[in-house]
CSV table of C-alpha atoms and ligand atoms in Angstrom, one decimal:
chain,number,residue,atom,x,y,z
A,7,MET,CA,115.0,-102.4,52.0
A,8,ILE,CA,117.9,-104.5,53.4
A,9,GLU,CA,117.2,-107.4,55.8
A,10,VAL,CA,120.1,-109.2,57.3
A,11,GLU,CA,119.7,-112.3,59.5
A,12,GLY,CA,122.4,-114.3,61.3
A,13,LEU,CA,125.1,-113.1,58.9
A,14,THR,CA,128.4,-114.8,59.7
A,15,LYS,CA,131.7,-114.9,57.8
A,16,TYR,CA,134.8,-116.9,58.8
A,17,TYR,CA,138.1,-116.6,56.9
A,18,GLY,CA,139.9,-119.9,57.5
A,19,GLY,CA,139.1,-120.5,61.1
A,20,LYS,CA,139.0,-116.8,62.0
A,21,ARG,CA,135.8,-114.9,62.6
A,22,ALA,CA,135.3,-111.7,60.6
A,23,ILE,CA,131.6,-111.2,61.5
A,24,HIS,CA,129.3,-113.2,63.6
A,25,ASP,CA,125.5,-113.4,63.7
A,26,LEU,CA,124.7,-109.9,62.4
A,27,ASN,CA,121.0,-109.0,62.4
A,28,PHE,CA,119.7,-105.7,61.2
A,29,ARG,CA,117.2,-104.0,58.8
A,30,ILE,CA,117.6,-100.8,56.8
A,31,GLU,CA,114.4,-99.3,55.6
A,32,LYS,CA,113.9,-97.7,52.2
A,33,GLY,CA,115.2,-94.1,52.2
A,34,GLU,CA,117.2,-94.5,55.4
A,35,VAL,CA,120.8,-93.3,55.6
A,36,VAL,CA,122.7,-95.6,58.0
A,37,GLY,CA,126.2,-95.2,59.2
A,38,PHE,CA,128.2,-98.4,59.8
A,39,LEU,CA,130.8,-97.6,62.4
A,40,GLY,CA,133.7,-99.7,63.6
A,41,LEU,CA,137.4,-99.6,64.2
A,42,ASN,CA,139.9,-101.0,61.6
A,43,GLY,CA,139.3,-104.8,61.3
A,44,ALA,CA,135.9,-104.7,63.0
A,45,GLY,CA,134.2,-106.4,60.0
A,46,LYS,CA,132.7,-103.4,58.0
A,47,THR,CA,134.2,-104.2,54.6
A,48,THR,CA,133.4,-107.9,54.9
A,49,THR,CA,129.7,-107.1,55.7
A,50,LEU,CA,129.5,-104.5,52.9
A,51,ARG,CA,131.1,-106.9,50.4
A,52,ILE,CA,128.5,-109.6,51.3
A,53,LEU,CA,125.7,-107.1,50.9
A,54,ALA,CA,127.1,-106.0,47.5
A,55,CYS,CA,127.0,-109.7,46.5
A,56,LEU,CA,130.8,-109.8,45.9
A,57,ILE,CA,131.5,-112.5,48.5
A,58,LEU,CA,129.4,-115.2,50.1
A,59,PRO,CA,128.7,-115.4,53.8
A,60,SER,CA,129.6,-118.6,55.8
A,61,SER,CA,126.0,-118.6,57.0
A,62,GLY,CA,123.0,-116.3,57.4
A,63,SER,CA,120.9,-114.5,54.9
A,64,VAL,CA,120.7,-111.1,53.1
A,65,ARG,CA,117.5,-110.0,51.4
A,66,ILE,CA,117.5,-106.8,49.4
A,67,ASP,CA,114.1,-105.5,48.3
A,68,GLY,CA,112.7,-109.0,48.9
A,69,LEU,CA,115.4,-110.7,46.8
A,70,GLU,CA,117.6,-113.4,48.4
A,71,ALA,CA,121.3,-112.6,47.9
A,72,GLY,CA,122.2,-116.3,47.6
A,73,GLU,CA,119.7,-116.8,44.7
A,74,SER,CA,119.4,-113.4,43.0
A,75,ALA,CA,122.9,-111.9,43.1
A,76,HIS,CA,122.7,-110.7,39.5
A,77,GLU,CA,119.3,-108.9,40.0
A,78,ILE,CA,120.5,-107.4,43.3
A,79,ARG,CA,123.7,-106.0,41.7
A,80,LYS,CA,121.5,-104.0,39.3
A,81,LEU,CA,119.6,-102.5,42.3
A,82,LEU,CA,122.7,-101.3,44.1
A,83,GLY,CA,125.7,-99.1,43.6
A,84,PHE,CA,128.9,-99.9,45.5
A,85,LEU,CA,131.9,-97.7,46.3
A,86,PRO,CA,134.6,-100.1,47.5
A,87,ASP,CA,137.5,-98.9,49.8
A,88,THR,CA,139.6,-98.5,46.6
A,89,PRO,CA,137.4,-97.1,43.8
A,90,PRO,CA,137.5,-99.2,40.6
A,91,LEU,CA,138.8,-96.4,38.3
A,92,TYR,CA,140.7,-96.7,35.0
A,93,ASP,CA,143.4,-94.1,35.2
A,94,GLU,CA,143.9,-93.7,31.4
A,95,MET,CA,140.3,-93.0,30.7
A,96,ALA,CA,138.7,-89.6,30.8
A,97,VAL,CA,136.1,-89.2,33.6
A,98,GLY,CA,133.1,-88.9,31.2
A,99,ASP,CA,134.2,-91.8,29.1
A,100,TYR,CA,134.8,-94.0,32.1
A,101,LEU,CA,131.2,-93.3,33.4
A,102,ARG,CA,129.8,-94.0,29.9
A,103,PHE,CA,131.7,-97.3,30.0
A,104,VAL,CA,130.4,-98.2,33.5
A,105,ALA,CA,126.8,-97.3,32.5
A,106,GLU,CA,127.0,-99.6,29.5
A,107,LEU,CA,128.5,-102.3,31.7
A,108,LYS,CA,125.6,-102.0,34.0
A,109,ASP,CA,123.0,-102.4,31.3
A,110,VAL,CA,121.7,-98.8,31.1
A,111,ALA,CA,119.6,-98.6,27.9
A,112,PRO,CA,121.8,-97.0,25.1
A,113,ARG,CA,119.3,-94.1,24.7
A,114,ASP,CA,119.7,-93.2,28.4
A,115,VAL,CA,123.5,-93.5,28.7
A,116,SER,CA,124.3,-89.8,27.9
A,117,ARG,CA,121.6,-88.5,30.2
A,118,ARG,CA,122.6,-90.7,33.1
A,119,VAL,CA,126.3,-89.9,32.7
A,120,GLY,CA,125.4,-86.2,32.7
A,121,GLU,CA,123.3,-86.5,35.8
A,122,ALA,CA,126.1,-88.4,37.7
A,123,LEU,CA,128.7,-85.9,36.6
A,124,GLU,CA,126.4,-83.0,37.8
A,125,LEU,CA,125.4,-84.6,41.1
A,126,CYS,CA,129.0,-85.5,42.0
A,127,GLY,CA,130.4,-82.1,40.9
A,128,LEU,CA,132.5,-83.6,38.1
A,129,THR,CA,131.1,-81.8,35.1
A,130,GLU,CA,134.1,-79.5,34.7
A,131,VAL,CA,136.6,-82.4,34.8
A,132,ARG,CA,134.6,-84.7,32.5
A,133,LEU,CA,137.3,-84.5,29.8
A,134,ASP,CA,140.2,-85.0,32.2
A,135,PRO,CA,142.1,-88.3,32.4
A,136,ILE,CA,141.3,-90.0,35.8
A,137,SER,CA,145.1,-90.1,36.5
A,138,THR,CA,145.1,-86.3,36.9
A,139,LEU,CA,142.4,-86.2,39.5
A,140,SER,CA,143.1,-85.3,43.1
A,141,HIS,CA,142.1,-87.8,45.8
A,142,GLY,CA,138.9,-86.0,46.6
A,143,TYR,CA,137.8,-86.0,42.9
A,144,ARG,CA,138.8,-89.7,42.6
A,145,GLN,CA,136.4,-90.4,45.5
A,146,ARG,CA,133.7,-88.4,43.7
A,147,ALA,CA,134.3,-90.4,40.5
A,148,GLY,CA,134.0,-93.5,42.6
A,149,ILE,CA,130.6,-92.4,43.8
A,150,ALA,CA,129.6,-91.4,40.3
A,151,GLN,CA,130.3,-94.9,39.0
A,152,ALA,CA,128.2,-96.2,41.9
A,153,ILE,CA,125.1,-94.1,41.0
A,154,VAL,CA,125.3,-93.9,37.2
A,155,HIS,CA,122.8,-96.7,36.7
A,156,LYS,CA,120.4,-95.0,39.2
A,157,PRO,CA,120.4,-97.8,41.9
A,158,SER,CA,117.9,-97.5,44.7
A,159,LEU,CA,120.6,-98.7,47.2
A,160,LEU,CA,124.0,-97.2,47.7
A,161,ILE,CA,126.8,-98.9,49.7
A,162,LEU,CA,129.8,-96.7,50.4
A,163,ASP,CA,132.9,-98.2,52.1
A,164,GLU,CA,134.7,-95.4,53.9
A,165,PRO,CA,133.8,-92.6,51.4
A,166,THR,CA,135.7,-90.0,53.4
A,167,SER,CA,138.9,-92.1,53.7
A,168,GLY,CA,142.0,-90.0,53.0
A,169,LEU,CA,140.0,-86.7,52.4
A,170,ASP,CA,141.0,-83.4,54.0
A,171,PRO,CA,138.5,-81.6,56.2
A,172,VAL,CA,137.2,-79.4,53.3
A,173,GLN,CA,136.8,-82.5,51.1
A,174,ILE,CA,135.0,-84.3,54.0
A,175,GLY,CA,132.5,-81.5,54.2
A,176,GLU,CA,131.9,-81.7,50.4
A,177,MET,CA,131.5,-85.4,50.6
A,178,ARG,CA,129.0,-85.0,53.4
A,179,GLU,CA,127.1,-82.6,51.2
A,180,LEU,CA,127.1,-85.0,48.3
A,181,ILE,CA,125.8,-87.9,50.5
A,182,ARG,CA,123.0,-85.6,51.8
A,183,ARG,CA,122.1,-84.7,48.2
A,184,LEU,CA,122.0,-88.4,47.3
A,185,ALA,CA,120.0,-89.3,50.3
A,186,GLY,CA,116.7,-88.1,48.9
A,187,ASP,CA,116.7,-90.7,46.1
A,188,HIS,CA,118.7,-93.6,47.6
A,189,THR,CA,118.8,-95.9,50.6
A,190,ILE,CA,122.4,-95.5,51.8
A,191,LEU,CA,124.7,-97.6,54.0
A,192,LEU,CA,128.1,-96.0,54.5
A,193,SER,CA,131.0,-97.1,56.7
A,194,SER,CA,133.5,-95.2,58.6
A,195,HIS,CA,135.8,-95.6,61.6
A,196,ILE,CA,135.3,-91.9,62.6
A,197,LEU,CA,132.1,-91.3,64.5
A,198,THR,CA,131.8,-87.5,64.0
A,199,GLU,CA,132.2,-87.9,60.3
A,200,ILE,CA,129.1,-89.9,59.9
A,201,SER,CA,126.9,-89.0,62.8
A,202,GLN,CA,126.0,-85.7,61.1
A,203,THR,CA,125.1,-87.5,57.8
A,204,CYS,CA,123.2,-90.5,59.0
A,205,ASP,CA,119.7,-91.1,60.4
A,206,ARG,CA,120.9,-94.1,62.3
A,207,LEU,CA,124.1,-95.8,63.4
A,208,LEU,CA,125.1,-99.5,63.5
A,209,VAL,CA,128.2,-100.0,65.6
A,210,ILE,CA,130.3,-103.1,64.9
A,211,HIS,CA,133.2,-104.3,67.1
A,212,GLU,CA,135.2,-107.5,66.5
A,213,GLY,CA,132.6,-108.8,64.2
A,214,LEU,CA,129.6,-108.2,66.5
A,215,ILE,CA,126.9,-105.4,66.4
A,216,THR,CA,127.3,-103.5,69.7
A,217,ALA,CA,124.7,-100.8,69.0
A,218,ASP,CA,121.9,-100.0,66.6
A,219,GLY,CA,119.9,-96.8,66.8
A,220,THR,CA,120.0,-93.0,66.5
A,221,GLU,CA,123.0,-91.2,67.8
A,222,GLU,CA,120.8,-89.7,70.6
A,223,ALA,CA,119.3,-93.0,71.6
A,224,ILE,CA,122.7,-94.7,71.7
A,225,ARG,CA,124.0,-91.8,73.7
A,226,LYS,CA,121.2,-92.2,76.3
A,227,ARG,CA,121.5,-96.0,76.5
A,228,VAL,CA,125.3,-95.8,77.0
A,229,ALA,CA,124.7,-93.3,79.8
A,230,SER,CA,122.2,-95.4,81.5
A,231,ALA,CA,124.1,-98.7,81.0
A,232,GLY,CA,127.3,-97.1,82.4
A,233,SER,CA,127.9,-94.2,84.7
A,234,ASP,CA,126.5,-90.8,84.4
A,235,GLU,CA,129.7,-89.3,83.1
A,236,GLY,CA,129.8,-85.8,81.6
A,237,ILE,CA,132.0,-82.8,81.0
A,238,ILE,CA,131.7,-79.6,83.0
A,239,GLU,CA,133.0,-76.4,81.5
A,240,VAL,CA,134.2,-73.8,84.0
A,241,GLU,CA,135.2,-70.3,83.3
A,242,LEU,CA,136.6,-68.3,86.2
A,243,GLU,CA,138.5,-65.2,87.2
A,244,ALA,CA,141.2,-66.5,89.5
A,245,THR,CA,142.5,-65.0,92.7
A,246,GLY,CA,145.9,-65.4,94.3
A,247,SER,CA,149.4,-64.7,93.1
A,248,GLY,CA,151.5,-66.5,90.5
A,249,ASP,CA,150.0,-68.7,87.8
A,250,PRO,CA,146.4,-69.3,89.1
A,251,GLY,CA,145.5,-72.1,86.6
A,252,PRO,CA,147.2,-75.1,88.3
A,253,ALA,CA,145.8,-74.1,91.7
A,254,ALA,CA,142.2,-73.9,90.3
A,255,LYS,CA,142.7,-77.2,88.6
A,256,ALA,CA,143.9,-78.9,91.8
A,257,GLN,CA,140.9,-77.4,93.7
A,258,CYS,CA,138.5,-78.9,91.1
A,259,GLU,CA,140.1,-82.3,91.3
A,260,LYS,CA,139.5,-82.5,95.0
A,261,VAL,CA,135.7,-82.4,94.5
A,262,THR,CA,134.1,-85.9,94.9
A,263,GLY,CA,133.1,-87.4,91.6
A,264,VAL,CA,135.6,-85.4,89.5
A,265,LEU,CA,137.8,-87.7,87.5
A,266,ALA,CA,140.1,-85.2,85.9
A,267,ALA,CA,140.4,-81.4,85.2
A,268,ARG,CA,142.2,-79.8,82.2
A,269,ILE,CA,143.1,-76.2,81.6
A,270,VAL,CA,141.8,-75.3,78.1
A,271,ARG,CA,142.6,-71.6,78.2
A,272,SER,CA,144.5,-69.2,80.4
A,273,GLU,CA,144.6,-65.5,79.7
A,274,GLY,CA,145.8,-63.4,82.5
A,275,ARG,CA,143.6,-64.3,85.5
A,276,ARG,CA,140.8,-65.6,83.3
A,277,ILE,CA,140.9,-69.4,83.1
A,278,SER,CA,138.8,-72.0,81.3
A,279,LEU,CA,138.7,-75.6,82.5
A,280,GLU,CA,137.1,-78.8,81.3
A,281,ILE,CA,136.3,-81.2,84.1
A,282,GLU,CA,135.3,-84.8,83.6
A,283,ALA,CA,133.0,-85.9,86.3
A,284,ILE,CA,130.6,-88.7,87.3
A,285,GLY,CA,127.2,-87.2,88.0
A,286,ASP,CA,126.3,-83.5,88.1
A,287,GLN,CA,129.0,-81.9,90.3
A,288,ARG,CA,128.3,-78.3,89.3
A,289,ALA,CA,127.0,-77.2,92.7
A,290,ALA,CA,130.0,-78.8,94.6
A,291,LEU,CA,132.4,-77.2,92.1
A,292,ALA,CA,130.8,-73.8,92.4
A,293,ARG,CA,131.0,-74.0,96.2
A,294,THR,CA,134.7,-75.0,96.2
A,295,LEU,CA,135.7,-72.3,93.7
A,296,VAL,CA,133.8,-69.5,95.3
A,297,GLU,CA,134.9,-70.4,98.8
A,298,SER,CA,138.5,-70.2,97.4
A,299,GLY,CA,137.8,-66.6,96.4
A,300,HIS,CA,137.6,-67.2,92.6
A,301,GLY,CA,135.0,-65.3,90.6
A,302,LEU,CA,132.8,-67.8,88.8
A,303,LEU,CA,131.9,-66.6,85.3
A,304,ARG,CA,130.4,-69.7,83.7
A,305,LEU,CA,129.6,-73.3,84.7
A,306,ASP,CA,128.0,-75.6,82.1
A,307,ARG,CA,127.6,-79.4,81.9
A,308,ARG,CA,127.4,-81.3,78.6
A,309,SER,CA,127.0,-85.0,78.0
A,310,LEU,CA,129.8,-87.3,77.0
A,311,ALA,CA,131.5,-86.4,73.8
A,312,LEU,CA,130.6,-88.5,70.8
A,313,GLU,CA,134.0,-90.0,70.5
A,314,SER,CA,133.9,-91.1,74.1
A,315,ILE,CA,130.6,-92.8,73.5
A,316,PHE,CA,132.1,-94.7,70.6
A,317,GLN,CA,135.1,-95.6,72.7
A,318,ARG,CA,132.8,-97.0,75.3
A,319,LEU,CA,131.0,-99.1,72.8
A,320,VAL,CA,134.2,-100.7,71.5
A,321,HIS,CA,136.4,-100.7,74.7
A,322,PRO,CA,136.8,-102.9,76.5
A,323,ALA,CA,133.6,-104.9,75.7
A,324,PRO,CA,130.1,-104.5,74.5
A,325,PRO,CA,127.7,-103.2,77.2
A,326,PRO,CA,126.1,-105.9,79.4
A,327,GLY,CA,122.9,-107.4,78.2
A,328,GLY,CA,123.9,-107.6,74.5
A,329,PRO,CA,123.6,-105.0,71.8
A,330,ILE,CA,122.1,-101.6,72.5
A,331,SER,CA,119.1,-101.0,70.3
A,332,ALA,CA,116.7,-98.2,70.0
B,2,ATP,P1,139.1,-101.7,57.8
B,2,ATP,O1,138.5,-100.4,58.2
B,2,ATP,O2,140.5,-101.9,58.4
B,2,ATP,O3,139.0,-102.1,56.4
B,2,ATP,P2,136.9,-103.5,58.5
B,2,ATP,O4,136.1,-103.1,59.6
B,2,ATP,O5,136.5,-103.2,57.1
B,2,ATP,O6,138.4,-102.9,58.7
B,2,ATP,P3,137.3,-106.2,57.5
B,2,ATP,O7,138.2,-105.8,56.4
B,2,ATP,O8,135.9,-106.6,57.2
B,2,ATP,O9,137.2,-105.0,58.6
B,2,ATP,O10,138.0,-107.3,58.3
B,2,ATP,C1,137.4,-108.1,59.4
B,2,ATP,C2,138.4,-109.2,59.8
B,2,ATP,O11,138.4,-110.1,58.8
B,2,ATP,C3,139.8,-108.7,60.1
B,2,ATP,O12,140.3,-109.5,61.1
B,2,ATP,C4,140.5,-109.0,58.8
B,2,ATP,O13,141.9,-109.3,59.0
B,2,ATP,C5,139.8,-110.3,58.3
B,2,ATP,N1,139.8,-110.4,56.9
B,2,ATP,C6,139.2,-109.6,56.0
B,2,ATP,N2,139.3,-110.0,54.7
B,2,ATP,C7,140.0,-111.1,54.8
B,2,ATP,C8,140.5,-112.1,53.8
B,2,ATP,N3,140.2,-111.9,52.5
B,2,ATP,N4,141.2,-113.2,54.2
B,2,ATP,C9,141.4,-113.4,55.6
B,2,ATP,N5,141.0,-112.5,56.5
B,2,ATP,C10,140.3,-111.4,56.1
């Protein structure tokens, strides 16, 4: 379990993080989300006992980071933003080296290395020099070095950074596999990448926690703290001559509460639009479109897209009343 109280770090006179308070229970997978420069790496490095905070405390499994850094390092595995790999070593040799460095008992080293290779999908490249690995495999090797001593807590700084969509999917799978045996805190600046992997999200902006809760709870709180904004999807069979899309779009935009309309598909007379609106404007939109002679094929409302929720948490300011928690 991680308990963080009043965690603050200044570099020179400049604030990196200020008064962070949160808990992560055993077995949880928590996403630490923030834009570049928000303070994620600073926080993770403090938790990994690599740097000291200016003030505040961190307790990991009951141990104070300030007093028991050495013991805590044995409990945790850390993937920094640049994995600490030795290019000239073969993958398996490197993991063996890390295991020995982390005080794994000599009789257990081979087994632990084998398990880490297997879990991270590295068995077939175990004899390859690290310098020959693709970026995705380097990230996997970075995770393998973090788990080779079987830590209970894993801290991963941007594990999907620089990966292509297929590799991101594989990394997500790997993190899910690791989740059973580990408490995991992972950072990202891309909400959709971690919302599917994590039980809970901590959102950090300019060094302050602006939200703490499940994705669903954060979504609800943002909606109730701000306006009831949503997206209405409309599919219609247009009437009239010429290109019917712009006319239908203009009609939708006249409806009270509609902020913007966008044509997402136009095939012959069949048009799909996405409409951003405050409140549920489906009835008013249906009336307007039908009265204009269009055939209404579909009208659905969905809540604000995840990325918009994130934008709202980080721009322009945290919601009134302090952090959102759930
Ligand atoms: P990124 O995703 O870009 O790595 P981040 O959320 O991890 O961003 P941090 O690296 O923790 O953010 O940086 C938080 C703030 O602290 C930034 O303003 C950064 O410039 C500053 N900072 C970080 N490390 C140092 C340092 N060693 N010396 C001075 N300032 C630093």
